[in-house]
């Protein structure tokens, strides 16, 4: 995405001009930041953004930073489907700098509230939660599958095993958050090709799986930084 807006260096530049900005924040957060700068000592601005503006590093870079700099959100629609053809969820946020919105009625999703925080919730702004050292070693993130090409449907799994029964050795159940929160037994319908840390020459012992990854996973991996250097 960054390459469409001036090259891969664009976010490095934005991190320099916008204090405490994260390199993986969505570009929309920087529009909020720039608007806050242009408003100077007082004024209001509003944007339509994807709903990630109130989430994660994008929130920290945009709305959370603004809330620490005399800015306040006085009207927002937290998340709704874009009325056009694009299948995305968007957010509308109006914010003020200084005392410009002191007399405005604060509304969130059309309802009057006392205040709106950077998560677009009707609560005061609070510091981010911190990690508890007492919980170290009790849980972990799990495996991160970097690319949809590694994932298989039940039908795709059965097809690969029909080609060679040994392929089952490198196909494992894929259980993520959706399985955990929707099924008490963590029932799953997804699988993943897992070569672990095998070097390419050893992975060649499963040619069907390797061919599948080269066709489906490699094109995605080589387009983004963490995919550079994948063997051909």
PDB file of C-alpha atoms in Angstrom:
ATOM      1  CA  UNK A   1       0.000   0.000   0.000  1.00  0.00           C
ATOM      2  CA  UNK A   2       2.761   2.434   0.898  1.00  0.00           C
ATOM      3  CA  UNK A   3       4.329   2.070  -2.554  1.00  0.00           C
ATOM      4  CA  UNK A   4       1.200   3.663  -4.050  1.00  0.00           C
ATOM      5  CA  UNK A   5       1.793   6.814  -2.013  1.00  0.00           C
ATOM      6  CA  UNK A   6       5.375   7.729  -2.762  1.00  0.00           C
ATOM      7  CA  UNK A   7       7.436   4.609  -2.189  1.00  0.00           C
ATOM      8  CA  UNK A   8       8.398   2.487   0.793  1.00  0.00           C
ATOM      9  CA  UNK A   9      10.124   5.463   2.425  1.00  0.00           C
ATOM     10  CA  UNK A  10       6.884   7.408   2.903  1.00  0.00           C
ATOM     11  CA  UNK A  11       6.171   5.963   6.344  1.00  0.00           C
ATOM     12  CA  UNK A  12       9.735   6.635   7.509  1.00  0.00           C
ATOM     13  CA  UNK A  13       9.171  10.267   6.579  1.00  0.00           C
ATOM     14  CA  UNK A  14       5.774  10.385   8.298  1.00  0.00           C
ATOM     15  CA  UNK A  15       7.318   8.945  11.474  1.00  0.00           C
ATOM     16  CA  UNK A  16       9.806  11.816  11.459  1.00  0.00           C
ATOM     17  CA  UNK A  17       7.273  14.612  11.014  1.00  0.00           C
ATOM     18  CA  UNK A  18       4.665  13.059  13.322  1.00  0.00           C
ATOM     19  CA  UNK A  19       5.995  12.422  16.793  1.00  0.00           C
ATOM     20  CA  UNK A  20       5.282   8.988  18.300  1.00  0.00           C
ATOM     21  CA  UNK A  21       3.847   7.669  15.031  1.00  0.00           C
ATOM     22  CA  UNK A  22       4.035   3.930  14.350  1.00  0.00           C
ATOM     23  CA  UNK A  23       5.440   2.664  11.074  1.00  0.00           C
ATOM     24  CA  UNK A  24       2.581   0.192  10.599  1.00  0.00           C
ATOM     25  CA  UNK A  25      -0.255   2.643  11.263  1.00  0.00           C
ATOM     26  CA  UNK A  26      -2.739   3.120   8.439  1.00  0.00           C
ATOM     27  CA  UNK A  27      -2.166   6.194   6.328  1.00  0.00           C
ATOM     28  CA  UNK A  28      -5.474   7.709   7.442  1.00  0.00           C
ATOM     29  CA  UNK A  29      -4.053   8.337  10.930  1.00  0.00           C
ATOM     30  CA  UNK A  30      -1.565  10.791   9.427  1.00  0.00           C
ATOM     31  CA  UNK A  31      -4.378  12.785   7.797  1.00  0.00           C
ATOM     32  CA  UNK A  32      -5.844  13.266  11.272  1.00  0.00           C
ATOM     33  CA  UNK A  33      -2.447  14.319  12.589  1.00  0.00           C
ATOM     34  CA  UNK A  34      -1.890  16.819   9.791  1.00  0.00           C
ATOM     35  CA  UNK A  35      -5.369  18.271  10.267  1.00  0.00           C
ATOM     36  CA  UNK A  36      -4.636  18.728  13.962  1.00  0.00           C
ATOM     37  CA  UNK A  37      -1.495  20.669  13.076  1.00  0.00           C
ATOM     38  CA  UNK A  38      -3.282  22.894  10.561  1.00  0.00           C
ATOM     39  CA  UNK A  39      -6.026  23.764  13.046  1.00  0.00           C
ATOM     40  CA  UNK A  40      -3.442  25.504  15.196  1.00  0.00           C
ATOM     41  CA  UNK A  41      -4.808  26.811  18.479  1.00  0.00           C
ATOM     42  CA  UNK A  42      -8.433  26.127  17.702  1.00  0.00           C
ATOM     43  CA  UNK A  43     -10.817  24.692  15.141  1.00  0.00           C
ATOM     44  CA  UNK A  44     -12.603  21.548  14.094  1.00  0.00           C
ATOM     45  CA  UNK A  45     -12.086  18.897  11.431  1.00  0.00           C
ATOM     46  CA  UNK A  46     -13.720  15.678  10.382  1.00  0.00           C
ATOM     47  CA  UNK A  47     -12.874  12.652   8.253  1.00  0.00           C
ATOM     48  CA  UNK A  48     -14.316   9.439   6.918  1.00  0.00           C
ATOM     49  CA  UNK A  49     -11.800   6.685   7.657  1.00  0.00           C
ATOM     50  CA  UNK A  50     -11.677   2.918   7.856  1.00  0.00           C
ATOM     51  CA  UNK A  51     -12.714   1.614  11.260  1.00  0.00           C
ATOM     52  CA  UNK A  52      -9.072   0.800  12.067  1.00  0.00           C
ATOM     53  CA  UNK A  53      -8.690   4.472  13.032  1.00  0.00           C
ATOM     54  CA  UNK A  54      -9.850   3.455  16.521  1.00  0.00           C
ATOM     55  CA  UNK A  55      -7.733   0.299  16.719  1.00  0.00           C
ATOM     56  CA  UNK A  56      -4.149  -0.686  17.481  1.00  0.00           C
ATOM     57  CA  UNK A  57      -1.195   1.306  16.179  1.00  0.00           C
ATOM     58  CA  UNK A  58      -3.440   3.381  13.913  1.00  0.00           C
ATOM     59  CA  UNK A  59      -5.357   4.609  16.960  1.00  0.00           C
ATOM     60  CA  UNK A  60      -2.119   5.281  18.855  1.00  0.00           C
ATOM     61  CA  UNK A  61      -0.699   7.272  15.952  1.00  0.00           C
ATOM     62  CA  UNK A  62      -3.850   9.281  15.268  1.00  0.00           C
ATOM     63  CA  UNK A  63      -6.717   9.695  17.705  1.00  0.00           C
ATOM     64  CA  UNK A  64      -4.838   8.736  20.860  1.00  0.00           C
ATOM     65  CA  UNK A  65      -2.029  11.182  20.158  1.00  0.00           C
ATOM     66  CA  UNK A  66      -4.494  13.956  19.340  1.00  0.00           C
ATOM     67  CA  UNK A  67      -6.358  13.345  22.590  1.00  0.00           C
ATOM     68  CA  UNK A  68      -3.128  14.073  24.460  1.00  0.00           C
ATOM     69  CA  UNK A  69      -2.693  17.377  22.604  1.00  0.00           C
ATOM     70  CA  UNK A  70      -5.775  19.418  23.582  1.00  0.00           C
ATOM     71  CA  UNK A  71      -7.986  17.653  21.054  1.00  0.00           C
ATOM     72  CA  UNK A  72     -11.381  16.134  21.729  1.00  0.00           C
ATOM     73  CA  UNK A  73     -13.805  14.062  19.681  1.00  0.00           C
ATOM     74  CA  UNK A  74     -17.268  15.571  19.774  1.00  0.00           C
ATOM     75  CA  UNK A  75     -19.121  13.502  17.179  1.00  0.00           C
ATOM     76  CA  UNK A  76     -18.497  10.063  15.702  1.00  0.00           C
ATOM     77  CA  UNK A  77     -20.158   7.174  13.991  1.00  0.00           C
ATOM     78  CA  UNK A  78     -18.079   4.254  15.147  1.00  0.00           C
ATOM     79  CA  UNK A  79     -18.447   1.623  12.413  1.00  0.00           C
ATOM     80  CA  UNK A  80     -20.763   1.019   9.469  1.00  0.00           C
ATOM     81  CA  UNK A  81     -20.650  -0.514   6.038  1.00  0.00           C
ATOM     82  CA  UNK A  82     -19.585   1.732   3.186  1.00  0.00           C
ATOM     83  CA  UNK A  83     -22.743   2.554   1.199  1.00  0.00           C
ATOM     84  CA  UNK A  84     -20.980   2.012  -2.140  1.00  0.00           C
ATOM     85  CA  UNK A  85     -19.604  -1.134  -3.725  1.00  0.00           C
ATOM     86  CA  UNK A  86     -16.520  -1.479  -1.521  1.00  0.00           C
ATOM     87  CA  UNK A  87     -16.992  -4.148   1.147  1.00  0.00           C
ATOM     88  CA  UNK A  88     -15.361  -2.257   4.024  1.00  0.00           C
ATOM     89  CA  UNK A  89     -16.336  -0.839   7.392  1.00  0.00           C
ATOM     90  CA  UNK A  90     -15.805   2.882   7.855  1.00  0.00           C
ATOM     91  CA  UNK A  91     -15.953   5.456  10.613  1.00  0.00           C
ATOM     92  CA  UNK A  92     -16.820   9.149  10.716  1.00  0.00           C
ATOM     93  CA  UNK A  93     -14.926  11.214  13.290  1.00  0.00           C
ATOM     94  CA  UNK A  94     -15.260  14.932  14.037  1.00  0.00           C
ATOM     95  CA  UNK A  95     -12.751  16.410  16.457  1.00  0.00           C
ATOM     96  CA  UNK A  96     -11.760  19.800  17.761  1.00  0.00           C
ATOM     97  CA  UNK A  97      -8.573  21.482  18.889  1.00  0.00           C
ATOM     98  CA  UNK A  98      -8.714  23.925  21.766  1.00  0.00           C
ATOM     99  CA  UNK A  99     -12.108  25.178  22.920  1.00  0.00           C
ATOM    100  CA  UNK A 100     -13.841  25.133  19.523  1.00  0.00           C
ATOM    101  CA  UNK A 101     -16.285  22.365  20.488  1.00  0.00           C
ATOM    102  CA  UNK A 102     -17.002  23.404  24.082  1.00  0.00           C
ATOM    103  CA  UNK A 103     -20.604  24.234  23.248  1.00  0.00           C
ATOM    104  CA  UNK A 104     -21.169  21.285  20.918  1.00  0.00           C
ATOM    105  CA  UNK A 105     -23.404  18.392  21.892  1.00  0.00           C
ATOM    106  CA  UNK A 106     -21.201  15.297  22.094  1.00  0.00           C
ATOM    107  CA  UNK A 107     -22.743  12.411  20.159  1.00  0.00           C
ATOM    108  CA  UNK A 108     -21.620   8.870  19.455  1.00  0.00           C
ATOM    109  CA  UNK A 109     -23.614   6.862  16.922  1.00  0.00           C
ATOM    110  CA  UNK A 110     -26.370   9.437  17.179  1.00  0.00           C
ATOM    111  CA  UNK A 111     -26.700   9.215  20.962  1.00  0.00           C
ATOM    112  CA  UNK A 112     -25.750  11.994  23.340  1.00  0.00           C
ATOM    113  CA  UNK A 113     -22.827  11.067  25.588  1.00  0.00           C
ATOM    114  CA  UNK A 114     -20.583  12.865  28.055  1.00  0.00           C
ATOM    115  CA  UNK A 115     -17.364  12.245  26.101  1.00  0.00           C
ATOM    116  CA  UNK A 116     -15.771  10.037  23.436  1.00  0.00           C
ATOM    117  CA  UNK A 117     -12.349   8.478  23.785  1.00  0.00           C
ATOM    118  CA  UNK A 118      -9.852   7.479  21.089  1.00  0.00           C
ATOM    119  CA  UNK A 119     -11.349   3.977  20.936  1.00  0.00           C
ATOM    120  CA  UNK A 120     -14.648   5.659  19.994  1.00  0.00           C
ATOM    121  CA  UNK A 121     -16.292   4.570  23.193  1.00  0.00           C
ATOM    122  CA  UNK A 122     -18.387   6.793  25.514  1.00  0.00           C
ATOM    123  CA  UNK A 123     -15.760   6.880  28.244  1.00  0.00           C
ATOM    124  CA  UNK A 124     -12.887   9.119  29.322  1.00  0.00           C
ATOM    125  CA  UNK A 125      -9.484   8.577  27.729  1.00  0.00           C
ATOM    126  CA  UNK A 126      -7.419   6.111  29.756  1.00  0.00           C
ATOM    127  CA  UNK A 127      -3.788   4.992  29.564  1.00  0.00           C
ATOM    128  CA  UNK A 128      -3.107   1.828  27.600  1.00  0.00           C
ATOM    129  CA  UNK A 129      -3.016  -1.413  29.605  1.00  0.00           C
ATOM    130  CA  UNK A 130       0.430  -2.689  30.500  1.00  0.00           C
ATOM    131  CA  UNK A 131       1.768  -6.215  30.501  1.00  0.00           C
ATOM    132  CA  UNK A 132       1.880  -8.004  33.836  1.00  0.00           C
ATOM    133  CA  UNK A 133       5.269  -9.578  34.479  1.00  0.00           C
ATOM    134  CA  UNK A 134       3.514 -12.194  36.631  1.00  0.00           C
ATOM    135  CA  UNK A 135       1.867 -13.550  33.457  1.00  0.00           C
ATOM    136  CA  UNK A 136       5.109 -14.151  31.591  1.00  0.00           C
ATOM    137  CA  UNK A 137       5.291 -17.704  30.265  1.00  0.00           C
ATOM    138  CA  UNK A 138       1.596 -18.425  30.828  1.00  0.00           C
ATOM    139  CA  UNK A 139       0.422 -17.772  27.293  1.00  0.00           C
ATOM    140  CA  UNK A 140       1.756 -17.082  23.847  1.00  0.00           C
ATOM    141  CA  UNK A 141       0.545 -15.739  20.538  1.00  0.00           C
ATOM    142  CA  UNK A 142       0.883 -18.990  18.664  1.00  0.00           C
ATOM    143  CA  UNK A 143       1.923 -19.507  15.082  1.00  0.00           C
ATOM    144  CA  UNK A 144       1.394 -16.680  12.612  1.00  0.00           C
ATOM    145  CA  UNK A 145       0.654 -17.869   9.080  1.00  0.00           C
ATOM    146  CA  UNK A 146       2.133 -15.185   6.869  1.00  0.00           C
ATOM    147  CA  UNK A 147       0.070 -15.700   3.736  1.00  0.00           C
ATOM    148  CA  UNK A 148      -3.284 -17.214   2.821  1.00  0.00           C
ATOM    149  CA  UNK A 149      -1.543 -19.579   0.419  1.00  0.00           C
ATOM    150  CA  UNK A 150      -0.511 -21.821   3.315  1.00  0.00           C
ATOM    151  CA  UNK A 151      -4.113 -22.437   4.337  1.00  0.00           C
ATOM    152  CA  UNK A 152      -6.218 -25.291   3.005  1.00  0.00           C
ATOM    153  CA  UNK A 153      -9.892 -26.126   2.967  1.00  0.00           C
ATOM    154  CA  UNK A 154     -10.914 -29.697   3.899  1.00  0.00           C
ATOM    155  CA  UNK A 155     -11.377 -30.443   0.202  1.00  0.00           C
ATOM    156  CA  UNK A 156      -7.936 -29.132  -0.705  1.00  0.00           C
ATOM    157  CA  UNK A 157      -6.411 -31.176   2.101  1.00  0.00           C
ATOM    158  CA  UNK A 158      -8.088 -34.375   0.924  1.00  0.00           C
ATOM    159  CA  UNK A 159      -6.981 -33.739  -2.662  1.00  0.00           C
ATOM    160  CA  UNK A 160      -3.332 -33.372  -1.631  1.00  0.00           C
ATOM    161  CA  UNK A 161      -3.449 -36.508   0.512  1.00  0.00           C
ATOM    162  CA  UNK A 162      -5.049 -38.415  -2.381  1.00  0.00           C
ATOM    163  CA  UNK A 163      -2.068 -37.446  -4.523  1.00  0.00           C
ATOM    164  CA  UNK A 164       0.362 -38.800  -1.912  1.00  0.00           C
ATOM    165  CA  UNK A 165      -0.519 -40.095   1.553  1.00  0.00           C
ATOM    166  CA  UNK A 166       2.791 -38.730   2.875  1.00  0.00           C
ATOM    167  CA  UNK A 167       1.447 -35.202   2.414  1.00  0.00           C
ATOM    168  CA  UNK A 168      -0.603 -35.708   5.585  1.00  0.00           C
ATOM    169  CA  UNK A 169       2.682 -35.505   7.533  1.00  0.00           C
ATOM    170  CA  UNK A 170       2.948 -31.785   6.754  1.00  0.00           C
ATOM    171  CA  UNK A 171      -0.734 -30.760   6.901  1.00  0.00           C
ATOM    172  CA  UNK A 172      -2.029 -29.742  10.315  1.00  0.00           C
ATOM    173  CA  UNK A 173      -5.287 -28.362  11.776  1.00  0.00           C
ATOM    174  CA  UNK A 174      -5.464 -24.578  11.760  1.00  0.00           C
ATOM    175  CA  UNK A 175      -7.224 -23.244  14.847  1.00  0.00           C
ATOM    176  CA  UNK A 176      -7.515 -19.490  15.287  1.00  0.00           C
ATOM    177  CA  UNK A 177      -9.578 -16.979  17.197  1.00  0.00           C
ATOM    178  CA  UNK A 178     -12.765 -17.674  15.265  1.00  0.00           C
ATOM    179  CA  UNK A 179     -12.694 -21.352  16.270  1.00  0.00           C
ATOM    180  CA  UNK A 180     -11.972 -20.514  19.902  1.00  0.00           C
ATOM    181  CA  UNK A 181     -14.834 -18.042  20.277  1.00  0.00           C
ATOM    182  CA  UNK A 182     -17.470 -19.850  18.197  1.00  0.00           C
ATOM    183  CA  UNK A 183     -17.092 -23.503  19.207  1.00  0.00           C
ATOM    184  CA  UNK A 184     -16.897 -24.941  22.741  1.00  0.00           C
ATOM    185  CA  UNK A 185     -14.976 -27.898  21.291  1.00  0.00           C
ATOM    186  CA  UNK A 186     -12.820 -25.689  19.021  1.00  0.00           C
ATOM    187  CA  UNK A 187     -14.142 -27.503  15.956  1.00  0.00           C
ATOM    188  CA  UNK A 188     -12.224 -26.484  12.872  1.00  0.00           C
ATOM    189  CA  UNK A 189     -12.611 -26.556   9.113  1.00  0.00           C
ATOM    190  CA  UNK A 190      -9.226 -25.141   8.117  1.00  0.00           C
ATOM    191  CA  UNK A 191      -5.822 -26.694   7.664  1.00  0.00           C
ATOM    192  CA  UNK A 192      -2.337 -25.368   7.034  1.00  0.00           C
ATOM    193  CA  UNK A 193       0.769 -26.621   5.265  1.00  0.00           C
ATOM    194  CA  UNK A 194       3.572 -26.596   7.814  1.00  0.00           C
ATOM    195  CA  UNK A 195       7.179 -27.252   6.878  1.00  0.00           C
ATOM    196  CA  UNK A 196       8.415 -25.870  10.174  1.00  0.00           C
ATOM    197  CA  UNK A 197      12.069 -24.907   9.849  1.00  0.00           C
ATOM    198  CA  UNK A 198      12.889 -27.384   7.101  1.00  0.00           C
ATOM    199  CA  UNK A 199      15.370 -26.097   4.512  1.00  0.00           C
ATOM    200  CA  UNK A 200      14.174 -26.057   0.934  1.00  0.00           C
ATOM    201  CA  UNK A 201      16.108 -29.160  -0.061  1.00  0.00           C
ATOM    202  CA  UNK A 202      14.384 -31.199   2.673  1.00  0.00           C
ATOM    203  CA  UNK A 203      10.941 -29.748   1.881  1.00  0.00           C
ATOM    204  CA  UNK A 204      11.402 -31.039  -1.670  1.00  0.00           C
ATOM    205  CA  UNK A 205      10.522 -34.500  -0.302  1.00  0.00           C
ATOM    206  CA  UNK A 206       6.882 -33.304  -0.463  1.00  0.00           C
ATOM    207  CA  UNK A 207       6.729 -32.019  -4.062  1.00  0.00           C
ATOM    208  CA  UNK A 208       2.938 -31.630  -4.150  1.00  0.00           C
ATOM    209  CA  UNK A 209       2.929 -29.376  -1.091  1.00  0.00           C
ATOM    210  CA  UNK A 210       5.914 -27.410  -2.293  1.00  0.00           C
ATOM    211  CA  UNK A 211       4.304 -26.864  -5.678  1.00  0.00           C
ATOM    212  CA  UNK A 212       1.124 -25.652  -3.974  1.00  0.00           C
ATOM    213  CA  UNK A 213       3.057 -23.105  -1.918  1.00  0.00           C
ATOM    214  CA  UNK A 214       5.031 -21.856  -4.896  1.00  0.00           C
ATOM    215  CA  UNK A 215       1.795 -21.304  -6.791  1.00  0.00           C
ATOM    216  CA  UNK A 216      -0.365 -19.874  -4.018  1.00  0.00           C
ATOM    217  CA  UNK A 217       1.870 -18.499  -1.249  1.00  0.00           C
ATOM    218  CA  UNK A 218       5.046 -17.316  -2.942  1.00  0.00           C
ATOM    219  CA  UNK A 219       3.460 -14.578  -5.138  1.00  0.00           C
ATOM    220  CA  UNK A 220       2.025 -12.918  -2.032  1.00  0.00           C
ATOM    221  CA  UNK A 221       5.188 -13.324   0.010  1.00  0.00           C
ATOM    222  CA  UNK A 222       7.516 -11.751  -2.554  1.00  0.00           C
ATOM    223  CA  UNK A 223       5.324  -8.646  -2.851  1.00  0.00           C
ATOM    224  CA  UNK A 224       5.870  -7.578   0.742  1.00  0.00           C
ATOM    225  CA  UNK A 225       9.062  -7.045   2.820  1.00  0.00           C
ATOM    226  CA  UNK A 226       8.865 -10.189   4.940  1.00  0.00           C
ATOM    227  CA  UNK A 227       8.576 -12.228   1.729  1.00  0.00           C
ATOM    228  CA  UNK A 228      11.803 -11.053   0.137  1.00  0.00           C
ATOM    229  CA  UNK A 229      14.451 -13.698  -0.219  1.00  0.00           C
ATOM    230  CA  UNK A 230      12.095 -16.696  -0.414  1.00  0.00           C
ATOM    231  CA  UNK A 231      13.731 -19.434  -2.392  1.00  0.00           C
ATOM    232  CA  UNK A 232      12.686 -19.945  -6.000  1.00  0.00           C
TER     233      UNK A 232
END
